[in-house]
Coordinates of C-alpha atoms and ligand atoms in Angstrom, one line a residue:
X851 CA -80.4 76.1 -59.1
X852 CA -80.1 76.7 -62.8
X853 CA -77.3 78.0 -64.9
X854 CA -77.9 81.6 -66.1
X855 CA -77.5 82.2 -69.8
X856 CA -76.1 85.7 -69.6
X857 CA -77.2 87.7 -72.6
X858 CA -75.0 90.6 -71.7
X859 CA -71.8 88.6 -71.4
X860 CA -72.5 86.6 -74.6
X861 CA -73.4 89.8 -76.5
X862 CA -70.2 91.5 -75.4
X863 CA -68.0 88.7 -76.6
X864 CA -69.8 88.6 -79.9
X865 CA -69.5 92.4 -80.3
X866 CA -65.8 92.3 -79.5
X867 CA -65.4 89.7 -82.3
X868 CA -67.4 92.0 -84.7
X869 CA -65.1 94.9 -83.9
X870 CA -62.1 93.0 -85.4
X871 CA -64.2 91.8 -88.3
X872 CA -65.3 95.3 -89.2
X873 CA -61.7 96.6 -89.1
X874 CA -60.8 93.8 -91.6
X875 CA -63.8 94.6 -93.8
X876 CA -63.0 98.2 -94.0
X877 CA -59.4 97.4 -95.0
X878 CA -60.6 94.9 -97.7
X879 CA -63.6 96.8 -99.1
X880 CA -62.8 100.4 -98.4
X881 CA -65.8 101.1 -96.2
X882 CA -67.6 99.9 -93.1
X883 CA -71.0 98.3 -92.9
X884 CA -73.7 101.0 -92.4
X885 CA -77.0 100.7 -90.5
X886 CA -79.7 103.3 -90.8
X887 CA -82.4 103.4 -88.1
X888 CA -85.6 105.4 -88.7
X889 CA -87.7 106.6 -85.8
X890 CA -91.1 108.3 -86.2
X891 CA -92.3 110.4 -83.3
X892 CA -91.0 110.3 -79.7
X893 CA -92.3 107.2 -78.0
X894 CA -90.0 106.8 -75.0
X895 CA -89.7 103.0 -75.4
X896 CA -88.9 103.3 -79.1
X897 CA -86.5 106.1 -78.4
X898 CA -84.6 103.9 -75.8
X899 CA -84.5 100.9 -78.3
X900 CA -83.2 103.1 -81.0
X901 CA -80.5 104.6 -78.8
X902 CA -79.4 101.1 -77.8
X903 CA -79.1 100.2 -81.5
X904 CA -77.1 103.3 -82.5
X905 CA -74.8 102.8 -79.4
X906 CA -74.2 99.2 -80.3
X907 CA -73.3 100.2 -83.9
X908 CA -70.8 102.7 -82.5
X909 CA -69.4 100.0 -80.1
X910 CA -68.6 97.5 -82.9
X911 CA -67.3 100.3 -85.1
X912 CA -69.8 100.3 -87.9
X913 CA -71.3 103.4 -89.5
X914 CA -74.8 104.3 -88.5
X915 CA -77.3 107.0 -89.2
X916 CA -80.4 107.9 -87.2
X917 CA -83.3 109.4 -89.2
X918 CA -85.8 111.2 -87.0
X919 CA -89.2 112.0 -88.4
X920 CA -92.0 113.8 -86.6
X921 CA -95.0 112.0 -85.3
X922 CA -97.2 113.5 -88.0
X923 CA -95.0 112.7 -90.9
X924 CA -97.0 111.4 -93.9
X925 CA -96.8 107.8 -95.0
X926 CA -95.8 109.1 -98.4
X927 CA -92.8 111.0 -96.9
X928 CA -91.7 108.0 -94.9
X929 CA -91.9 105.8 -98.0
X930 CA -89.8 108.3 -100.0
X931 CA -87.1 108.4 -97.3
X932 CA -87.0 104.6 -97.5
X933 CA -86.8 104.7 -101.3
X934 CA -83.8 107.1 -101.0
X935 CA -82.0 104.7 -98.6
X936 CA -82.8 101.7 -100.8
X937 CA -81.0 103.5 -103.6
X938 CA -78.0 104.6 -101.5
X939 CA -75.1 102.3 -102.1
X940 CA -73.4 103.4 -98.8
X941 CA -76.3 101.9 -96.8
X942 CA -76.4 98.2 -96.0
X943 CA -79.2 97.9 -93.5
X944 CA -82.5 99.8 -92.9
X945 CA -84.5 99.4 -89.8
X946 CA -87.8 101.2 -89.1
X947 CA -88.5 101.2 -85.4
X948 CA -92.0 99.8 -84.7
X949 CA -94.7 100.6 -83.8
X950 CA -95.5 103.4 -86.2
X951 CA -98.2 106.0 -85.6
X952 CA -101.8 104.8 -86.5
X953 CA -102.0 106.8 -89.7
X954 CA -99.1 104.9 -91.2
X955 CA -99.6 101.4 -92.7
X956 CA -96.8 99.3 -91.1
X957 CA -97.1 96.6 -93.8
X958 CA -96.6 99.1 -96.6
X959 CA -93.5 100.4 -94.8
X960 CA -92.0 97.0 -94.2
X961 CA -92.7 96.0 -97.8
X962 CA -91.0 99.1 -99.1
X963 CA -87.6 98.2 -97.5
X964 CA -85.3 96.6 -100.1
X965 CA -85.2 92.9 -99.4
X966 CA -81.4 92.9 -99.2
X967 CA -81.4 95.8 -96.7
X968 CA -84.1 94.4 -94.4
X969 CA -81.9 93.8 -91.3
X970 CA -85.0 93.1 -89.1
X971 CA -85.9 90.2 -91.4
X972 CA -89.6 91.3 -91.4
X973 CA -90.1 91.8 -95.2
X974 CA -92.5 89.2 -96.6
X975 CA -89.8 88.1 -99.0
X976 CA -87.4 87.2 -96.1
X977 CA -90.3 85.6 -94.1
X978 CA -91.1 83.4 -97.1
X979 CA -87.5 82.4 -97.6
X980 CA -87.2 81.6 -93.9
X981 CA -90.1 79.2 -94.1
X982 CA -88.9 77.7 -97.4
X983 CA -85.5 77.0 -95.8
X984 CA -83.7 79.3 -98.2
X985 CA -80.8 81.7 -97.3
X986 CA -82.4 84.8 -95.8
X987 CA -82.0 87.5 -93.2
X988 CA -83.2 85.9 -90.0
X989 CA -85.1 88.1 -87.5
X990 CA -82.9 89.3 -84.7
X991 CA -84.7 88.1 -81.6
X992 CA -85.2 84.5 -82.8
X993 CA -81.6 84.4 -84.1
X994 CA -80.3 85.5 -80.7
X995 CA -82.5 83.0 -78.9
X996 CA -81.0 80.1 -80.9
X997 CA -77.5 81.3 -80.2
X998 CA -78.3 81.4 -76.5
X999 CA -79.7 77.9 -76.6
X1000 CA -76.6 76.7 -78.4
X1001 CA -74.3 78.1 -75.7
X1002 CA -75.8 75.5 -73.3
X1003 CA -74.2 72.7 -75.3
X1004 CA -77.5 70.9 -75.4
X1005 CA -78.3 69.2 -78.7
X1006 CA -81.5 70.7 -80.0
X1007 CA -82.2 67.8 -82.3
X1008 CA -84.9 65.5 -81.1
X1009 CA -85.8 67.7 -78.1
X1010 CA -89.4 68.8 -77.3
X1011 CA -89.6 72.5 -77.7
X1012 CA -92.6 74.6 -76.6
X1013 CA -92.8 78.2 -77.8
X1014 CA -95.5 80.2 -76.0
X1015 CA -96.6 83.1 -78.3
X1016 CA -97.2 83.1 -82.1
X1017 CA -96.2 86.6 -83.2
X1018 CA -94.6 87.1 -86.5
X1019 CA -91.5 88.7 -85.0
X1020 CA -90.8 86.2 -82.2
X1021 CA -93.0 83.1 -81.7
X1022 CA -93.4 81.9 -85.3
X1023 CA -89.8 82.5 -86.5
X1024 CA -88.2 81.0 -83.4
X1025 CA -90.5 77.9 -83.8
X1026 CA -89.2 77.5 -87.4
X1027 CA -85.6 77.9 -86.4
X1028 CA -86.1 75.2 -83.7
X1029 CA -87.8 73.0 -86.3
X1030 CA -84.9 73.5 -88.7
X1031 CA -82.6 72.1 -85.9
X1032 CA -84.9 69.1 -85.6
X1033 CA -86.7 69.9 -82.4
X1034 CA -90.3 68.6 -82.1
X1035 CA -92.0 72.0 -81.8
X1036 CA -95.3 73.0 -80.2
X1037 CA -96.5 76.6 -80.6
X1038 CA -98.8 77.6 -77.7
X1039 CA -101.0 80.7 -77.6
X1040 CA -103.9 82.3 -75.7
X1041 CA -106.3 79.5 -76.8
X1042 CA -104.0 76.6 -75.8
X1043 CA -105.8 74.3 -73.4
X1044 CA -103.9 73.4 -70.2
X1045 CA -100.9 75.6 -71.0
X1046 CA -99.1 74.5 -67.8
X1047 CA -99.2 70.8 -68.9
X1048 CA -98.0 71.7 -72.4
X1049 CA -95.1 73.7 -71.0
X1050 CA -94.1 71.1 -68.5
X1051 CA -93.3 68.7 -71.3
X1052 CA -90.7 71.0 -72.8
X1053 CA -87.0 70.3 -72.9
X1054 CA -86.7 73.8 -74.4
X1055 CA -89.3 76.4 -73.3
X1056 CA -89.5 79.8 -75.0
X1057 CA -91.9 82.4 -73.5
X1058 CA -92.8 85.3 -75.8
X1059 CA -96.1 86.4 -74.4
X1060 CA -95.9 89.8 -72.8
X1061 CA -97.4 88.8 -69.5
X1062 CA -95.4 89.4 -66.4
X1063 CA -94.2 86.3 -64.6
X1064 CA -96.8 84.1 -66.3
X1065 CA -94.6 81.0 -66.5
X1066 CA -94.2 79.6 -63.0
X1067 CA -92.1 76.8 -61.7
X1068 CA -94.8 74.1 -62.0
X1069 CA -94.8 74.8 -65.8
X1070 CA -91.1 74.0 -66.1
X1071 CA -89.7 70.5 -66.7
X1072 CA -86.8 69.9 -64.3
X1073 CA -83.5 70.6 -66.2
X1074 CA -85.2 72.4 -69.1
X1075 CA -83.7 75.3 -71.0
X1076 CA -85.9 78.3 -70.4
X1077 CA -85.7 81.4 -72.6
X1078 CA -87.6 84.4 -71.4
X1079 CA -88.3 86.9 -74.2
X1080 CA -90.8 89.0 -72.3
X1081 CA -90.2 92.6 -71.4
X1082 CA -92.8 93.9 -69.0
X1083 CA -92.7 97.0 -66.8
X1084 CA -94.4 96.5 -63.5
X1085 CA -94.9 98.9 -60.6
X1086 CA -92.6 98.7 -57.6
X1087 CA -91.6 100.7 -54.6
X1088 CA -88.2 102.2 -54.8
X1089 CA -85.6 102.1 -52.0
X1090 CA -86.6 105.6 -50.9
X1091 CA -90.3 104.5 -50.6
X1092 CA -91.5 106.3 -53.7
X1093 CA -93.4 104.5 -56.4
X1094 CA -91.3 103.3 -59.4
X1095 CA -91.3 100.5 -61.9
X1096 CA -89.0 97.6 -62.9
X1097 CA -88.6 95.2 -65.7
X1098 CA -89.7 91.6 -65.5
X1099 CA -90.0 88.8 -68.0
X1100 CA -92.8 86.4 -68.9
X1101 CA -91.2 83.8 -66.6
X1102 CA -91.3 84.0 -62.8
X1103 CA -87.5 83.9 -62.5
X1104 CA -87.5 83.4 -58.8
X1105 CA -89.4 80.1 -58.8
X1106 CA -88.5 78.8 -62.4
X1107 CA -84.8 79.2 -61.8
X1108 CA -85.0 76.6 -59.0
X1109 CA -86.3 74.0 -61.5
X1110 CA -84.8 74.9 -64.9
X1111 CA -81.4 73.6 -66.1
X1112 CA -80.6 76.9 -67.9
X1113 CA -82.5 80.2 -67.8
X1114 CA -82.2 83.7 -69.3
X1115 CA -82.6 86.7 -66.9
X1116 CA -84.7 89.8 -67.6
X1117 CA -83.1 92.3 -68.0
X1118 CA -79.8 91.1 -69.4
X1119 CA -81.0 88.1 -71.4
X1120 CA -82.6 88.1 -74.8
X1121 CA -82.7 91.9 -75.1
X1122 CA -79.0 92.5 -75.5
X1123 CA -78.7 89.5 -77.9
X1124 CA -81.5 91.0 -80.1
X1125 CA -79.4 94.2 -80.6
X1126 CA -76.2 92.2 -81.2
X1127 CA -78.0 90.1 -83.9
X1128 CA -79.0 93.4 -85.6
X1129 CA -75.3 94.2 -85.9
X1130 CA -74.6 90.7 -87.2
X1131 CA -77.4 91.0 -89.8
X1132 CA -76.0 94.4 -91.0
X1133 CA -72.6 92.8 -91.5
X1134 CA -74.3 89.9 -93.4
X1135 CA -76.1 92.4 -95.6
X1136 CA -72.8 94.2 -96.3
X1137 CA -71.1 91.0 -97.2
X1138 CA -73.9 89.9 -99.5
X1139 CA -73.5 93.2 -101.3
X1140 CA -69.8 92.5 -101.8
X1141 CA -70.9 89.2 -103.4
X1142 CA -69.8 87.0 -100.4
Ligands
NDP572 P1 -97.4 89.7 -79.2 O1 -98.3 90.5 -78.3 O2 -97.4 90.0 -80.7 O3 -97.8 88.2 -79.1 C1 -98.0 87.6 -77.8 C2 -98.4 86.2 -78.0 O4 -98.6 85.7 -76.7 C3 -99.6 85.9 -78.8 O5 -99.4 84.9 -79.7 C4 -100.7 85.5 -77.8 O6 -101.6 84.6 -78.2 C5 -99.8 84.9 -76.7 N1 -100.5 85.0 -75.4 C6 -101.1 86.1 -74.8 N2 -101.7 85.8 -73.7 C7 -101.4 84.4 -73.5 C8 -101.8 83.5 -72.5 N3 -102.5 83.9 -71.4 N4 -101.4 82.2 -72.7 C9 -100.7 81.9 -73.7 N5 -100.4 82.7 -74.7 C10 -100.7 84.0 -74.6 O7 -96.0 89.8 -78.5 P2 -94.5 89.7 -79.1 O8 -94.2 88.4 -79.7 O9 -94.2 90.9 -80.0 O10 -93.7 90.0 -77.8 C11 -93.8 89.1 -76.7 C12 -93.0 89.6 -75.5 O11 -91.6 89.7 -75.9 C13 -93.4 91.1 -75.1 O12 -93.2 91.2 -73.7 C14 -92.3 91.9 -75.9 O13 -92.1 93.1 -75.2 C15 -91.1 91.0 -75.8 N6 -90.1 91.2 -76.8 C16 -88.8 91.2 -76.5 C17 -87.8 91.3 -77.4 C18 -86.4 91.3 -76.9 O14 -85.6 91.7 -77.6 N7 -86.2 90.8 -75.7 C19 -88.1 91.5 -78.8 C20 -89.5 91.4 -79.1 C21 -90.5 91.2 -78.2 P3 -102.7 84.9 -79.4 O15 -101.9 84.9 -80.7 O16 -103.6 83.7 -79.2 O17 -103.3 86.2 -79.1

């Protein structure tokens, strides 16, 4: 049976540490770090992510603001809100919850966020810096994944890492972070031939696909570190016999946990760490502004 890498427990201890740091920062600089989250429309999943972010900010004691814009807000209006926040000295981090409605160009919106306030690390300037190995804001989910791997005590250097998924927000940046730590990295995707054999070679396996329980025990090398990024809602029958739904990852936890050395659960794995890294990135942006 594998050891669980508990994202909730790890997040909580990191957030407790942040509480103390924020008290010190306020004493030293006369204000707390401030995160602004913008939500457009009322997509229930986006709403729940945004609520989690604002709650986490309150928990660590940083300032936060939620800007709520209607579904039919114009792109121009959203860009002008971002411009205003870019110019606001009391704001350290700006996050626009994705996805945006179809009439708004997401690239334009991401590009409009000031590089030094881009707490998601999605701005092309931050992406370029990440790939050039320069100091930058590292995207939250990949950053959290690396912290989780590091808690296992396993030395990433020289290990074979397989990342399944090549999105700009998870797959590619996590592959780069593993490469930076001297892993030998393979990025697999929907056209990869014999995915099972590729995965079974991995000492570190990161699944960021969005397909429920796709990674099964036969795809896991005995003793491997398995990081499950997927968040998939599947139908289930509730205790009272009525239809409901539950969250599962991209990894078939039941079977894979019998083979892996370490594994993250869903829920309670990568998800909480992503939010915690958002808090860390906001603090980092605050500190850079103070010239630290
Ligand atoms: P995307 O849909 O952007 O990317 C999915 C990737 O999976 C693509 O590269 C795709 O390949 C690949 N893929 C799809 N089907 C297969 C297959 N059968 N075999 C191999 N590869 C396949 O997803 P994201 O990266 O945004 O998210 C992935 C998952 O992680 C989702 O469940 C999402 O909800 C979750 N997530 C969780 C977060 C958290 O905090 N826990 C944060 C962000 C995402 P191709 O490029 O060839 O199409």
